[in-house]
């Protein structure tokens, strides 16, 4: 891998691995190769987490420098992280919102660790067949209930399709609500259990946002969420309606998860919807953690006044 060296406060860093993930695009960094970026970082008001991330790319790490506190010294990266984060206490929030470019291990046992990583193709492979199966079950139930038992195949199919579409468009509200009020709840500093829970469900993604194996929800965990919403709908709706609604919601979830992966690893063209959403999601990760909870769509951010206003740029960003 070729080097891309920059200097900051007299120390050299190789940021080549970070070029593709830089929120401002690859092209904004090219002119700074072999340059001192200290003044530029101050001029552009980079966040404290950006300075912490820069340390990860430092070529010579001085562990004996008394003037510089290493935030990552609070944990041992050579050991499973799940059993350490609860002891961070008041330091947890600052630590988890300071991203690093490292591989994170949750469990010591390989089998347990395997259940926590998710390649992107696993999500559609598991959930699209499940969605089709639930829609089919909904159809089988619907044709047994009066007056639908007298309707022809085309009419039943239209009704079923409309229910699936409704479920699909309900998903963005679920996405927003879960992301804002569950994933981004701030655990009390005196509760190791809640800190560990927060880290497990979402904090780890903010800590290692460049890990392609931890961008999507593992199927086992997603199944619990699907089961919860299925049970909730069954309290109010007949099963013939619940099944296609859940089928549509699952398709919405698949679209969301794949969109999320693309926003991190894709290179959308200027002017496209995904170009806007990549900039939007980067702001959520690196600058404005308490806003921008929509990932597949910013619609509900505007409704709940948590939208992030993106700056007008004089140039187009590239992530290639």
XYZ file of C-alpha atoms in Angstrom:
320
model
C 0.000 0.000 0.000
C 1.544 3.344 -1.033
C 2.185 5.921 1.635
C 0.297 9.188 1.957
C 2.309 11.153 4.483
C 1.233 14.314 6.293
C 2.657 16.150 9.284
C 0.785 17.435 12.299
C 2.541 19.321 15.081
C 5.868 17.973 13.944
C 4.769 14.318 13.882
C 4.417 12.244 10.733
C 1.292 10.280 9.831
C 0.425 7.897 7.003
C -3.268 8.512 6.254
C -3.474 6.415 3.076
C -5.988 3.982 4.639
C -8.201 6.891 5.636
C -8.415 8.581 2.223
C -11.519 6.673 1.106
C -13.323 7.328 4.408
C -12.529 11.012 4.806
C -15.868 12.876 5.168
C -14.587 15.626 2.895
C -13.722 13.187 0.130
C -10.462 11.828 -1.204
C -9.910 14.761 -3.551
C -9.782 17.348 -0.747
C -6.747 15.627 0.765
C -4.667 15.016 -2.360
C -3.025 18.450 -2.351
C -1.808 17.956 1.233
C 0.428 14.964 0.526
C 3.831 15.443 2.208
C 2.569 18.703 3.751
C 2.025 20.018 7.253
C -1.739 20.028 7.956
C -1.669 21.620 11.410
C -2.898 25.047 10.276
C -5.474 23.523 7.902
C -7.065 21.404 10.656
C -7.412 24.487 12.850
C -8.755 26.575 9.980
C -11.484 24.035 9.182
C -12.409 23.551 12.869
C -11.918 19.795 12.972
C -13.506 18.049 15.944
C -11.637 16.623 18.928
C -12.455 13.124 17.655
C -10.671 13.939 14.366
C -7.458 14.632 16.276
C -7.871 11.383 18.190
C -8.372 9.469 14.939
C -5.262 11.053 13.447
C -3.205 9.428 16.200
C -4.116 6.027 14.778
C -2.131 6.840 11.640
C 0.952 8.170 13.401
C 4.093 6.441 12.171
C 6.088 6.681 15.396
C 3.941 6.438 18.486
C 5.535 8.061 21.521
C 3.973 6.326 24.517
C 6.189 8.259 26.928
C 5.035 11.730 25.934
C 3.678 13.258 29.201
C 2.029 16.159 27.350
C -0.343 13.964 25.354
C -3.111 11.797 26.784
C -3.885 8.671 24.782
C -7.629 8.062 24.976
C -7.180 4.483 23.770
C -5.001 3.678 26.774
C -8.253 3.446 28.753
C -8.813 -0.017 27.232
C -6.675 -2.912 26.042
C -7.199 -3.448 22.314
C -5.493 -6.836 22.500
C -8.346 -8.203 24.622
C -12.101 -8.642 23.998
C -13.763 -5.258 24.335
C -17.167 -6.306 25.667
C -15.863 -6.925 29.173
C -13.920 -3.651 29.336
C -16.278 -0.868 28.268
C -18.470 -1.046 31.376
C -15.572 0.137 33.523
C -15.057 3.324 31.473
C -17.737 5.141 33.458
C -17.749 8.888 32.798
C -15.114 8.455 30.066
C -17.310 6.143 27.995
C -19.223 8.720 25.955
C -16.115 10.608 24.912
C -14.285 7.358 24.138
C -17.051 5.719 22.078
C -17.593 8.838 19.948
C -13.888 9.051 19.085
C -13.545 6.690 16.090
C -10.490 4.570 15.409
C -9.339 2.652 12.346
C -8.843 -0.724 14.025
C -10.323 -4.198 14.186
C -12.416 -4.699 17.299
C -13.029 -8.038 18.984
C -16.012 -8.463 21.278
C -15.647 -12.060 22.520
C -12.770 -14.376 23.298
C -14.544 -17.423 21.852
C -14.330 -17.610 18.053
C -17.886 -18.958 17.747
C -19.359 -16.065 19.724
C -17.286 -13.592 17.745
C -18.491 -15.138 14.478
C -22.100 -14.359 15.433
C -21.309 -10.645 15.798
C -19.884 -9.987 12.319
C -22.025 -9.612 9.218
C -20.827 -9.488 5.583
C -23.137 -7.297 3.520
C -24.487 -10.111 1.331
C -25.789 -12.027 4.350
C -28.568 -9.498 5.000
C -30.432 -9.875 1.664
C -29.650 -13.612 1.588
C -31.449 -14.163 4.909
C -34.185 -11.545 4.904
C -35.485 -11.360 1.330
C -36.519 -15.048 1.343
C -38.054 -14.506 4.788
C -40.015 -11.514 3.496
C -41.338 -13.502 0.524
C -42.309 -16.362 2.822
C -44.233 -14.064 5.180
C -46.009 -12.426 2.240
C -46.993 -15.868 0.951
C -48.279 -16.874 4.393
C -50.265 -13.649 4.477
C -51.822 -14.516 1.137
C -52.754 -18.011 2.366
C -54.448 -16.506 5.424
C -56.173 -13.739 3.502
C -57.960 -16.042 1.045
C -59.608 -17.896 3.958
C -61.262 -14.831 5.499
C -64.629 -13.423 4.297
C -65.154 -11.430 2.146
C -61.681 -12.012 0.663
C -62.420 -15.708 0.130
C -64.714 -14.660 -2.734
C -62.160 -12.365 -4.402
C -60.136 -13.496 -7.392
C -56.356 -13.937 -7.410
C -55.652 -10.522 -8.939
C -57.669 -8.611 -6.336
C -56.101 -10.509 -3.449
C -52.640 -9.904 -4.931
C -53.273 -6.164 -5.188
C -54.438 -5.982 -1.552
C -51.437 -8.007 -0.419
C -49.030 -5.831 -2.429
C -50.491 -2.638 -0.956
C -49.983 -4.007 2.567
C -46.382 -4.933 1.766
C -45.759 -1.444 0.333
C -47.301 0.121 3.445
C -44.944 -1.923 5.622
C -42.010 -0.833 3.481
C -42.838 2.849 3.976
C -43.487 2.444 7.710
C -39.905 1.212 8.104
C -38.159 4.651 7.906
C -40.086 5.774 11.012
C -38.985 2.621 12.845
C -35.419 3.196 11.618
C -35.441 6.776 12.896
C -37.042 5.914 16.250
C -34.712 3.022 17.024
C -31.640 4.955 15.948
C -32.506 8.073 17.915
C -34.101 6.814 21.124
C -32.506 3.374 21.549
C -29.176 3.396 19.736
C -28.321 6.918 20.898
C -29.528 6.868 24.462
C -26.712 8.041 26.746
C -26.089 5.391 29.414
C -25.516 6.662 32.952
C -21.847 6.636 33.915
C -22.550 4.578 37.041
C -24.187 1.686 35.164
C -21.665 -0.757 33.630
C -24.546 -2.922 32.379
C -26.229 -0.113 30.409
C -22.870 1.078 29.073
C -22.105 -2.431 27.853
C -25.586 -2.751 26.341
C -25.232 0.565 24.510
C -21.827 -0.430 23.182
C -23.127 -3.784 21.977
C -26.133 -2.476 20.042
C -24.623 0.642 18.471
C -21.654 2.176 20.276
C -19.196 -0.202 18.653
C -20.249 1.035 15.204
C -19.369 4.611 16.141
C -16.076 3.409 17.601
C -14.996 1.388 14.532
C -17.023 2.890 11.637
C -14.547 1.628 9.020
C -14.930 -2.060 9.909
C -16.940 -3.519 7.018
C -17.958 -6.544 9.108
C -19.698 -4.387 11.733
C -21.782 -2.055 9.562
C -24.854 -4.289 9.399
C -27.058 -5.868 12.034
C -26.315 -9.590 12.612
C -29.314 -11.749 11.565
C -29.692 -13.262 15.045
C -30.049 -9.812 16.624
C -32.291 -8.560 13.802
C -34.577 -11.563 14.341
C -35.262 -10.334 17.890
C -36.288 -6.911 16.555
C -38.525 -8.464 13.886
C -40.143 -10.712 16.503
C -40.810 -7.732 18.762
C -42.574 -5.736 16.059
C -44.474 -8.799 14.872
C -45.774 -9.359 18.408
C -46.645 -5.667 18.753
C -48.670 -5.633 15.540
C -50.479 -8.843 16.500
C -51.886 -7.069 19.550
C -53.893 -4.787 17.262
C -54.152 -6.440 13.848
C -55.266 -9.812 12.462
C -52.509 -12.128 11.307
C -53.518 -11.799 7.633
C -52.637 -8.076 7.859
C -49.643 -8.432 10.191
C -47.782 -10.877 7.961
C -47.610 -8.715 4.783
C -46.907 -5.582 6.862
C -43.925 -7.311 8.487
C -42.848 -8.626 5.073
C -42.781 -5.056 3.759
C -41.018 -3.801 6.876
C -38.310 -6.426 6.372
C -37.785 -5.234 2.793
C -37.456 -1.702 4.168
C -34.907 -2.953 6.674
C -32.888 -4.664 3.924
C -32.897 -1.443 1.891
C -31.766 0.496 4.978
C -28.938 -1.880 5.900
C -27.564 -2.067 2.359
C -27.854 1.719 2.045
C -25.936 2.090 5.294
C -23.158 -0.135 3.984
C -22.991 1.810 0.723
C -22.859 5.157 2.523
C -19.685 3.990 4.257
C -17.982 2.122 1.414
C -19.573 3.417 -1.772
C -18.472 6.264 -4.044
C -21.719 7.956 -5.182
C -21.671 10.535 -7.951
C -22.337 14.211 -7.316
C -25.993 15.153 -7.535
C -27.267 11.682 -6.725
C -29.456 10.869 -3.731
C -26.734 8.696 -2.232
C -24.156 11.487 -2.628
C -26.316 13.688 -0.409
C -26.956 10.891 2.091
C -23.258 9.955 2.303
C -22.382 13.542 3.220
C -25.325 13.578 5.634
C -24.329 10.337 7.361
C -20.670 11.367 7.574
C -21.757 14.465 9.473
C -23.655 12.258 11.917
C -20.583 10.118 12.530
C -17.852 12.714 12.742
C -19.407 16.038 13.698
C -23.042 15.994 14.791
C -23.803 12.808 16.725
C -27.075 14.091 18.171
C -28.723 14.800 14.831
C -29.110 13.101 11.456
C -30.695 9.835 12.616
C -32.212 8.995 9.242
C -29.976 6.766 7.142
C -32.075 5.554 4.233
C -34.013 8.849 4.273
C -33.740 12.196 6.135
C -37.547 12.667 6.059
C -38.217 12.023 9.733
C -35.263 14.198 10.760
C -37.115 17.132 9.210
C -40.347 16.158 10.961
C -38.665 15.906 14.394
C -36.286 18.857 13.852
C -33.080 16.795 13.998
C -31.981 17.380 10.399
C -28.376 18.282 9.618
C -27.900 21.253 7.308
C -25.089 20.516 4.866
C -22.815 23.308 3.695
C -22.835 24.419 0.091
C -19.545 23.326 -1.467
C -17.676 24.969 -4.327
C -16.396 21.603 -5.499
C -17.693 18.048 -5.750
C -16.498 15.396 -3.345
C -14.996 12.131 -4.486
C -14.439 8.966 -2.467
C -12.244 7.044 -4.909
